[in-house]
Coordinates of C-alpha atoms in Angstrom, one line a residue:
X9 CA -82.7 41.3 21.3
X10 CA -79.3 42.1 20.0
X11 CA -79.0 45.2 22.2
X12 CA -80.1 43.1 25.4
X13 CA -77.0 41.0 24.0
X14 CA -74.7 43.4 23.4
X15 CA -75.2 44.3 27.2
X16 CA -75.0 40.8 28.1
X17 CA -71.4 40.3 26.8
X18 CA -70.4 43.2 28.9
X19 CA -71.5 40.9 32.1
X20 CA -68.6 38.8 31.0
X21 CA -66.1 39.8 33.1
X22 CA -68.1 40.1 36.4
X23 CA -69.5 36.0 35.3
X24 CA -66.0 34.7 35.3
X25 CA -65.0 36.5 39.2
X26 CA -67.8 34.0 40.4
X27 CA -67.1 30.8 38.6
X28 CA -64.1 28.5 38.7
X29 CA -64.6 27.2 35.0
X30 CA -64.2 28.3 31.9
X31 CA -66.7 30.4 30.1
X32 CA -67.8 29.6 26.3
X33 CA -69.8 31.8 24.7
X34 CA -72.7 30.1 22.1
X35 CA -73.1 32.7 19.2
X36 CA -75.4 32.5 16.3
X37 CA -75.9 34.9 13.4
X38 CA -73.9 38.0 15.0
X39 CA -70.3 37.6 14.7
X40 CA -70.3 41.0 16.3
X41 CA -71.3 39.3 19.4
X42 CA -68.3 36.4 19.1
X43 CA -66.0 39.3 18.9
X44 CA -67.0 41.3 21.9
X45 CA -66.9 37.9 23.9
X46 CA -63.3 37.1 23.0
X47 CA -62.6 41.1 23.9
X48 CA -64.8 40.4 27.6
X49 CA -62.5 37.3 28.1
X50 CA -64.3 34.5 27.2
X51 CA -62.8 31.4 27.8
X52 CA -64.0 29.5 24.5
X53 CA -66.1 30.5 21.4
X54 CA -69.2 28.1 19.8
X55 CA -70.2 29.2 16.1
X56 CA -72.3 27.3 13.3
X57 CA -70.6 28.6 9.9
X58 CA -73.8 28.3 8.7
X59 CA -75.3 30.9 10.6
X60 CA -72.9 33.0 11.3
X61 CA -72.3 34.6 8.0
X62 CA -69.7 35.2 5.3
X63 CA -65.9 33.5 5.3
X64 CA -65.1 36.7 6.2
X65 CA -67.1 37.2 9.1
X66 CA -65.8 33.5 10.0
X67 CA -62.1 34.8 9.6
X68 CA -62.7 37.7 11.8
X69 CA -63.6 35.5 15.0
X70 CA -61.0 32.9 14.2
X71 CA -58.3 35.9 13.6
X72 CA -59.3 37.8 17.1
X73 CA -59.4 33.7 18.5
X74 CA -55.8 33.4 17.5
X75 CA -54.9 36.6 18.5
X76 CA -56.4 36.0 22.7
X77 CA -55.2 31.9 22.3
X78 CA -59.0 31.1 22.3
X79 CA -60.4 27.9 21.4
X80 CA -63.8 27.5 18.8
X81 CA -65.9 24.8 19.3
X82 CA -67.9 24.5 15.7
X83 CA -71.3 23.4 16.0
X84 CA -72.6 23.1 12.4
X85 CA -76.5 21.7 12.5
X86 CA -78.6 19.6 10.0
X87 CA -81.0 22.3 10.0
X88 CA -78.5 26.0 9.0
X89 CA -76.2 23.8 6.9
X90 CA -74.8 26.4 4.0
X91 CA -76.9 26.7 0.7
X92 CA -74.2 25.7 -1.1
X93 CA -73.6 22.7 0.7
X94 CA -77.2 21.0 0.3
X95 CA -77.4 22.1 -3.0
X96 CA -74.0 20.4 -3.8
X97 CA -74.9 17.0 -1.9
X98 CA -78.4 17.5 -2.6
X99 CA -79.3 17.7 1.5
X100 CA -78.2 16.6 4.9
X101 CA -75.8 14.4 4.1
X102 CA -72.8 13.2 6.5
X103 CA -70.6 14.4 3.6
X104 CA -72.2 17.9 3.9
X105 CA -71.6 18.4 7.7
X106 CA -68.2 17.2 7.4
X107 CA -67.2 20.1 4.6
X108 CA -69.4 22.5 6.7
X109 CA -67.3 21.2 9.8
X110 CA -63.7 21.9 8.7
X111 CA -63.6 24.0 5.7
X112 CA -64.0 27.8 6.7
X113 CA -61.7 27.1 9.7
X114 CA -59.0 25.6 7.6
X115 CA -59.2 28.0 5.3
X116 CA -58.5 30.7 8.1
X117 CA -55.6 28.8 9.3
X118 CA -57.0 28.3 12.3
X119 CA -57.0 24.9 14.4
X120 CA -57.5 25.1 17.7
X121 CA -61.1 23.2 17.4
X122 CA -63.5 21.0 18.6
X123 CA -66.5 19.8 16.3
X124 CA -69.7 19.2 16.8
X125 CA -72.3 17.7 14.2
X126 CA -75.7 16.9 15.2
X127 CA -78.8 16.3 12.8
X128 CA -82.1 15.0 13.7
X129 CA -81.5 11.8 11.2
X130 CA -79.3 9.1 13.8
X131 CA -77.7 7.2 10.8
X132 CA -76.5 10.0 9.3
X133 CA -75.2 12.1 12.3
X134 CA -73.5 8.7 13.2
X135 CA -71.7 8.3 9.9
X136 CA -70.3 12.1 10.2
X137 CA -68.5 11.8 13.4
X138 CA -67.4 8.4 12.4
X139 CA -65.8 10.4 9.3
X140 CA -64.3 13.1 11.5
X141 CA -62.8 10.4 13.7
X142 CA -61.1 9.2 11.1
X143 CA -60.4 12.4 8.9
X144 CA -59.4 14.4 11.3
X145 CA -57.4 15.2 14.6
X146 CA -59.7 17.5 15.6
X147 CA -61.7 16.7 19.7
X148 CA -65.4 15.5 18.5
X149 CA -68.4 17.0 21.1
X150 CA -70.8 14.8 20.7
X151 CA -74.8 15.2 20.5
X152 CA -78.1 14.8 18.7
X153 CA -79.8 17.8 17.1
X154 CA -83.8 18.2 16.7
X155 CA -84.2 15.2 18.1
X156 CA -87.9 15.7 19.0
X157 CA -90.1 15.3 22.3
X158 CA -88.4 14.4 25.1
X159 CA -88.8 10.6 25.2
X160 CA -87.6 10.6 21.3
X161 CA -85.1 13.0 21.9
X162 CA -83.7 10.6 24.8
X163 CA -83.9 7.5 22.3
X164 CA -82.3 9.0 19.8
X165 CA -79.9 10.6 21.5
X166 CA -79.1 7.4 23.5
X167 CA -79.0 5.6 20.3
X168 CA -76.7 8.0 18.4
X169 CA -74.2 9.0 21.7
X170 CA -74.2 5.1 22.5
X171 CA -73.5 4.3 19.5
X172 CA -70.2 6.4 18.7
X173 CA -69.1 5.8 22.4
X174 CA -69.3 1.8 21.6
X175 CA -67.4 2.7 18.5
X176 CA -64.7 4.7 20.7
X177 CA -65.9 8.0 18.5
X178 CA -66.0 10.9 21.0
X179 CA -64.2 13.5 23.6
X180 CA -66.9 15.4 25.2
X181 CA -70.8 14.8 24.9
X182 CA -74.1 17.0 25.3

């Protein structure tokens, strides 16, 4: 599979000569793969810090974003939050996708972001973008994470989007 992705990435270039908006690039585990997209052209990066690997692996793709002008969008999910994070706040907590939000980015210097924090639990996704919206400056892309079949994945997504959007918490939604 990495190979077929590695090839994939090189398709970059001949993607964006068709299309008319920009291109983000959703990478998980291989930071190798964030790097080749940004050096393809990508118009936008998506990690999870939590799958992605080490700070430093983090700092490479936010160092080669800053270098191209490149916006990340973090995705951090209920389900790869950081070990040290759920052993620290003893789960999925809104506390614990908050830190796993901000904190390997701002310690890159790097803030050209949008966040995204999505867990399966509705109360407590709610209560971490509420946090970000007031916390931080940073755009919030909205969503629900492992939400389920599709009728509960609908509710709960209704539920949790409505919510925030009633609340005026919210740039962009899933």
């Amino acid at each position: 599979a990495v190979t077929q992705n590695r090839e994939a990435v090189k398709l970059i270039p001949a993607i964006k000569e068709k299309i008319s908006i920009p291109l983000v690039a959703d990478i998980h585990f291989d930071y190798r793969l964030a790097l080749e997209c940004v050096r393809q052209g990508v118009d936008k990066i998506r990690i999870n810090p939590g799958n992605i690997g080490s700070a430093e692996k983090v700092r490479a793709v936010a160092d080669a974003c800053r270098d191209r002008g490149i916006p990340i969008r973090i995705g951090v999910n209920g389900g790869s939050l950081e070990r040290e994070l759920l052993q620290k706040y003893g789960g999925v907590t809104a506390q614990a996708l908050v830190d796993s939000a901000v904190r390997l980015l701002n310690d890159c210097n790097f803030d050209d972001i949008c966040i995204s924090v999505k867990c399966s639990h509705v109360p407590v996704n709610m209560e971490a973008y509420r946090m970000l919206h007031e916390q931080t400056p940073y755009p919030l892309h909205l969503g629900v994470t492992e939400a389920g079949t599709p009728r509960l994945g609908v509710l709960k997504s209704a539920i949790g989007i409505g919510g925030l959007l009633c609340m005026g918490v919210g740039d962009t939604l899933r």
